[in-house]
GROMACS .gro file of C-alpha atoms in nm:
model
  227
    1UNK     CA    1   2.132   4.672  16.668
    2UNK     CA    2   1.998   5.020  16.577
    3UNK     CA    3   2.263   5.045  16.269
    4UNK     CA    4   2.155   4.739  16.123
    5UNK     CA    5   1.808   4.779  16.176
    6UNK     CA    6   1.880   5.126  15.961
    7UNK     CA    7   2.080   4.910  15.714
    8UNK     CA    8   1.868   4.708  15.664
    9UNK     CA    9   1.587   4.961  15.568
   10UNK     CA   10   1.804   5.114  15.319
   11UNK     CA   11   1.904   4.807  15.153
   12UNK     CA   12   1.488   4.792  15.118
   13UNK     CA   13   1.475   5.116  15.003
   14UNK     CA   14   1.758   5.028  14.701
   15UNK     CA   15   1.590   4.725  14.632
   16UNK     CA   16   1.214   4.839  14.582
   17UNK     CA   17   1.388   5.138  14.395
   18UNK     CA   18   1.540   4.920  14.130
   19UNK     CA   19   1.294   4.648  14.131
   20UNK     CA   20   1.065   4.988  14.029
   21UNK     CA   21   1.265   5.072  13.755
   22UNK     CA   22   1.275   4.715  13.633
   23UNK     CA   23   0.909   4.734  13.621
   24UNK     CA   24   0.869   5.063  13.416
   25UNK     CA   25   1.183   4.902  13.186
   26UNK     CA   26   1.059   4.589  13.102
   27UNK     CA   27   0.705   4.704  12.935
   28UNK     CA   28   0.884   4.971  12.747
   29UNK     CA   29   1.142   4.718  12.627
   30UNK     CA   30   0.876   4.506  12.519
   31UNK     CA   31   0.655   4.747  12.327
   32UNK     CA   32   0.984   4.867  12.201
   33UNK     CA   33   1.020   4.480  12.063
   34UNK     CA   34   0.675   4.440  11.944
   35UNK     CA   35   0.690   4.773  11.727
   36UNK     CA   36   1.033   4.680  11.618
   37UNK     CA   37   0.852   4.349  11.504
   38UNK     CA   38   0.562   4.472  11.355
   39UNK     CA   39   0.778   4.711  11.127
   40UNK     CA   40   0.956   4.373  11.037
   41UNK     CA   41   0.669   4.202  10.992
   42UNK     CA   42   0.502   4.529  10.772
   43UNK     CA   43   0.759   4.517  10.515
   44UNK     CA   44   0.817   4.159  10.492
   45UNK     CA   45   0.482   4.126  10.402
   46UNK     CA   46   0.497   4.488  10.138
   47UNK     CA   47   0.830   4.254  10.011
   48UNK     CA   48   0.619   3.901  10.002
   49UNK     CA   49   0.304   4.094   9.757
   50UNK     CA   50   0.547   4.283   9.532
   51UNK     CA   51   0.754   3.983   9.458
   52UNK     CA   52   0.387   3.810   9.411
   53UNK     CA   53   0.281   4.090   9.139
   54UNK     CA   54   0.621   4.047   8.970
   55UNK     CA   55   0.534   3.665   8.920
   56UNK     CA   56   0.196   3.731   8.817
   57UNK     CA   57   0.298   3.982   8.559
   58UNK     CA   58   0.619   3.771   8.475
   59UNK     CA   59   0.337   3.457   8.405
   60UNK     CA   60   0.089   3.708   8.275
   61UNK     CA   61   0.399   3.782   7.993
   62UNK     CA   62   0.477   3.403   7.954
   63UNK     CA   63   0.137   3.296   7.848
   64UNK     CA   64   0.140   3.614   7.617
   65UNK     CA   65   0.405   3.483   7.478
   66UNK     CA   66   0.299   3.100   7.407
   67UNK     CA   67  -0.049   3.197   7.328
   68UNK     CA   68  -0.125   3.143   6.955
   69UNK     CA   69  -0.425   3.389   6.858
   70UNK     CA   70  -0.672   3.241   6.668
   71UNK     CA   71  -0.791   3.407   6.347
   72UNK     CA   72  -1.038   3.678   6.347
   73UNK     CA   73  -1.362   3.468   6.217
   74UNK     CA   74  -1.432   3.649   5.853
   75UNK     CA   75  -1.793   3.695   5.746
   76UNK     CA   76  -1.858   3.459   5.485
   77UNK     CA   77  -2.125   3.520   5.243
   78UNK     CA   78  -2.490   3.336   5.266
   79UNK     CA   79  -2.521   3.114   4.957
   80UNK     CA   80  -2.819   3.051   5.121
   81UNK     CA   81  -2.992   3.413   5.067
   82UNK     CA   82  -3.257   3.461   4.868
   83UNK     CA   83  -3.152   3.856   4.796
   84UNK     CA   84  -2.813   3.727   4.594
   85UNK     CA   85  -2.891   3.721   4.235
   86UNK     CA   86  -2.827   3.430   4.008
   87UNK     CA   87  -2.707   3.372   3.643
   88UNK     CA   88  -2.968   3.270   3.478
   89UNK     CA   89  -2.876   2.865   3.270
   90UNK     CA   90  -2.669   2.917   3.005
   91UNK     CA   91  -2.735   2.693   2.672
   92UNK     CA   92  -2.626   2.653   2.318
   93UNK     CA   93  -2.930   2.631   2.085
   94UNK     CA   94  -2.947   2.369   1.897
   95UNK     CA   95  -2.999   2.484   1.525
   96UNK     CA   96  -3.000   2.147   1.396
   97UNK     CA   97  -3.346   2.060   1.513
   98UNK     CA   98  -3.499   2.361   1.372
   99UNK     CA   99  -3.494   2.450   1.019
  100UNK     CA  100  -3.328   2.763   0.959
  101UNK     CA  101  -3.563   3.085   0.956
  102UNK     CA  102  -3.632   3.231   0.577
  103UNK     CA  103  -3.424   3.532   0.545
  104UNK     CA  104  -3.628   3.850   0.467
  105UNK     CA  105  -3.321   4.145   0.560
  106UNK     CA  106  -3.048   4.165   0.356
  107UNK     CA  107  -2.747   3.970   0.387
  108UNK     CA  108  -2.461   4.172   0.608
  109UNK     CA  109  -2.676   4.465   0.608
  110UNK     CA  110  -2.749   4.384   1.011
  111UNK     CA  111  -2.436   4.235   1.161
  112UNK     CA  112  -2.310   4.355   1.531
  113UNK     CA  113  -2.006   4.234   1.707
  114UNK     CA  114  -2.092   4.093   2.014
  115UNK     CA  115  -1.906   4.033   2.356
  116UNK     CA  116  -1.644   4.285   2.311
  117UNK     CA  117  -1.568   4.118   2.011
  118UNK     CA  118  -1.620   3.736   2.116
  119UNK     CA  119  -1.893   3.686   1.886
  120UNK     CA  120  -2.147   3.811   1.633
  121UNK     CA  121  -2.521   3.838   1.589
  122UNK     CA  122  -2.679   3.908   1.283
  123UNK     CA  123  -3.031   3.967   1.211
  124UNK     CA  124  -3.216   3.723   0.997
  125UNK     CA  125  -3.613   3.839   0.969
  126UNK     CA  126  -3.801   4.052   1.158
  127UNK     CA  127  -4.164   4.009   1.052
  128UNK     CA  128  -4.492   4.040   1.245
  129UNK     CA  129  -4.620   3.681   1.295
  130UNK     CA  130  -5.010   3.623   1.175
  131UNK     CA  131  -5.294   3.658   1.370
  132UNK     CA  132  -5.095   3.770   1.655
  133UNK     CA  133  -5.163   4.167   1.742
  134UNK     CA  134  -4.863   4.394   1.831
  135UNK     CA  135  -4.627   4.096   1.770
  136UNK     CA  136  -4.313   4.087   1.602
  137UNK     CA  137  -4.071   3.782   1.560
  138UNK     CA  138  -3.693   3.876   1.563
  139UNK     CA  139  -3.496   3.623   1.389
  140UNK     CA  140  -3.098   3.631   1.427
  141UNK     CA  141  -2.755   3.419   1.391
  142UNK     CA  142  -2.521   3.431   1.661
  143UNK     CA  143  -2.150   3.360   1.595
  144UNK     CA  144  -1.843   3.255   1.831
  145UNK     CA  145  -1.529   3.454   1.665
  146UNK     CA  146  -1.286   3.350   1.881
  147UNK     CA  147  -1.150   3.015   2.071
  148UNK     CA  148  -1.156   2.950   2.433
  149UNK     CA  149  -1.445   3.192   2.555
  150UNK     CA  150  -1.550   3.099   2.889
  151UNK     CA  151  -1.888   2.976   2.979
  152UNK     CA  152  -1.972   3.318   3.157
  153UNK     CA  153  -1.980   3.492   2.821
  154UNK     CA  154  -2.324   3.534   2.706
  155UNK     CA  155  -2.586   3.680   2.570
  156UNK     CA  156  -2.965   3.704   2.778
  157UNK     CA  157  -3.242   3.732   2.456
  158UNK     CA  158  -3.490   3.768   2.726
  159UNK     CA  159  -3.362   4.136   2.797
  160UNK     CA  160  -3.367   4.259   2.478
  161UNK     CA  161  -3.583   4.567   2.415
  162UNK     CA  162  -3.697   4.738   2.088
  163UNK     CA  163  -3.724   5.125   2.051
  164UNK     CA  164  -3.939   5.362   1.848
  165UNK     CA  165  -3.707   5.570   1.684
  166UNK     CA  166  -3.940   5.868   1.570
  167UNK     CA  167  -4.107   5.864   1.930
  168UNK     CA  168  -3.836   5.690   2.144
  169UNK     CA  169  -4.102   5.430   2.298
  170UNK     CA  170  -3.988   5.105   2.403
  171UNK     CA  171  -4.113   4.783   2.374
  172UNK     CA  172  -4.021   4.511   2.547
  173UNK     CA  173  -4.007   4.095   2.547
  174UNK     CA  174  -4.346   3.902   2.551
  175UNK     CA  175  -4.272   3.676   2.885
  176UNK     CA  176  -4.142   3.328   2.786
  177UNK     CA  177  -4.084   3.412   2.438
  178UNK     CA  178  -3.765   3.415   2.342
  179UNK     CA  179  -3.426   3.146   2.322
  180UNK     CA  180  -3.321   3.268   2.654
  181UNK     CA  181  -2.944   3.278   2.718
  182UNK     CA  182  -2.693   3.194   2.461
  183UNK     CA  183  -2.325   3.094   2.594
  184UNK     CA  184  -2.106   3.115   2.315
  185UNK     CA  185  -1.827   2.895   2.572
  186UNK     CA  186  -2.113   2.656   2.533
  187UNK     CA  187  -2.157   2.651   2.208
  188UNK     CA  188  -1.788   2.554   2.156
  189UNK     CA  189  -1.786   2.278   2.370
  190UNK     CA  190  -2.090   2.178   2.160
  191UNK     CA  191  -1.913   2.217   1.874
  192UNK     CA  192  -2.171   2.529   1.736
  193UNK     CA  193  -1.971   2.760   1.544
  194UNK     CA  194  -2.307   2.926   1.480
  195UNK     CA  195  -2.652   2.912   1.639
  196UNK     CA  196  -3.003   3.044   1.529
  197UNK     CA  197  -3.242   3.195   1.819
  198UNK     CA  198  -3.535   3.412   1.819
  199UNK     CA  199  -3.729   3.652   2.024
  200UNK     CA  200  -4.112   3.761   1.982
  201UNK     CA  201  -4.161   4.145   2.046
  202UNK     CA  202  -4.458   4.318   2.155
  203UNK     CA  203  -4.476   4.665   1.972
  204UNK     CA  204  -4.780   4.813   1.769
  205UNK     CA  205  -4.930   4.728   1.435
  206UNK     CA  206  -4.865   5.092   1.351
  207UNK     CA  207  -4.521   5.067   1.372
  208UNK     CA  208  -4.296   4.975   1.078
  209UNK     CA  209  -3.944   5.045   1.195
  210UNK     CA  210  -3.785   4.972   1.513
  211UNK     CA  211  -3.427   4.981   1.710
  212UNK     CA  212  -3.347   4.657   1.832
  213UNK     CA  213  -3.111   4.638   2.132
  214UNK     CA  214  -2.958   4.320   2.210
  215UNK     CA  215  -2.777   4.247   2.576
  216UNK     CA  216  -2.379   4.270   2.524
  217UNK     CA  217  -2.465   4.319   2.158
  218UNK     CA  218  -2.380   4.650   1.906
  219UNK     CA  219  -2.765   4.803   1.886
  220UNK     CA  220  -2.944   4.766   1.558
  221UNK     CA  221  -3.070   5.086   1.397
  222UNK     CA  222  -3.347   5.114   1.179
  223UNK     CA  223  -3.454   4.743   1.120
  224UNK     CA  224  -3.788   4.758   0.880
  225UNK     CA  225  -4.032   4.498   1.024
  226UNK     CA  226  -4.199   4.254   0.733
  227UNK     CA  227  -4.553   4.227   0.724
   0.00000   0.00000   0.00000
């Protein structure tokens, strides 16, 4: 009985010694496990966000690709502003329902080409008009030379000046008085070979002689004025 009794402790002995290092074995095993999982689970997710930034790029570079750009918006000019200048009306002169001026200048002695060529103006008279101080009426003929002149080709009397030629004053237009603009395209749809106009000067009594400038027109030199 003794021998078994002492058998039977050992065979305790064995068995707390094992079920010991089952308990020290199993914990290890499984925090062995749950690192091994975590690692697993660490780069399966690193894996599932860089395959998510390749499709994002990949759709970013689709829609690149079937996106049409829209024209840059250009920046049209206000028709609407005041600042923009604007050509003044152009008109042919009738010359029929005026009679023509009396000449008092020579004829041909004060002909300028006009336009670059386009057309001609030729002084008529220039003669102080009574009982009107410092006024002096230019008379002149203006020519088309040439066929098919566009309507943007003319001549603004209201900008013509006059000069002093011994003291280089100027003198300008008296506001209002003058034919205004003179298309020569006009006057060829009209049928106008020629047209008369006029413009009233305002320069001294004292002066006798004057240079007469006329827009887009050779200048006149030396131009006695009647009395």
């Amino acid at each position: 009985m003794g021998i078994l009794r002492r058998n039977y402790k050992r065979h305790n002995v064995e068995t707390e010694f094992y079920a010991r290092r089952s308990s020290r074995f199993l914990p290890r095993f499984a925090i062995a496990l749950s690192t091994v999982a975590i690692i697993f689970s660490s780069l399966t997710l690193a894996r599932v966000f860089t395959l998510q930034r390749e499709v994002e790029s990949l759709e970013d570079a689709m829609r690149q690709l079937t996106t049409v750009p829209s024209p840059a918006p250009t920046n049209l000019p206000n028709t609407t502003n005041s600042n923009i200048p604007t050509l003044p009306p152009v008109v042919a002169p009738d010359s029929t329902t005026a009679p023509s001026p009396t000449r008092t200048l020579p004829p041909g002695k004060f002909v300028r080409s006009a336009l670059n060529n386009q057309g001609q103006v030729e002084l008529l008279q220039v003669n102080r008009i009574p009982y009107q101080d410092n006024v002096v009426n230019v008379q002149m003929r203006i020519r088309a030379l040439k066929l098919n002149i566009p309507m943007s080709e003319y001549i603004d009397l209201s900008n013509t000046t006059a000069r002093n030629p011994t003291t280089n004053e100027t003198y300008k237009v008296i506001s209002g008085e003058s034919t205004g603009v003179v298309s020569l395209g006009a006057m060829q749809s009209a049928n106008q070979p020629a047209v008369d106009a006029y413009v009233w000067l305002q320069v001294p009594m004292q002066v006798n002689v004057i240079d007469i400038y006329i827009p887009n027109t050779e200048p006149f030199e030396n131009v006695p004025i009647a009395g």
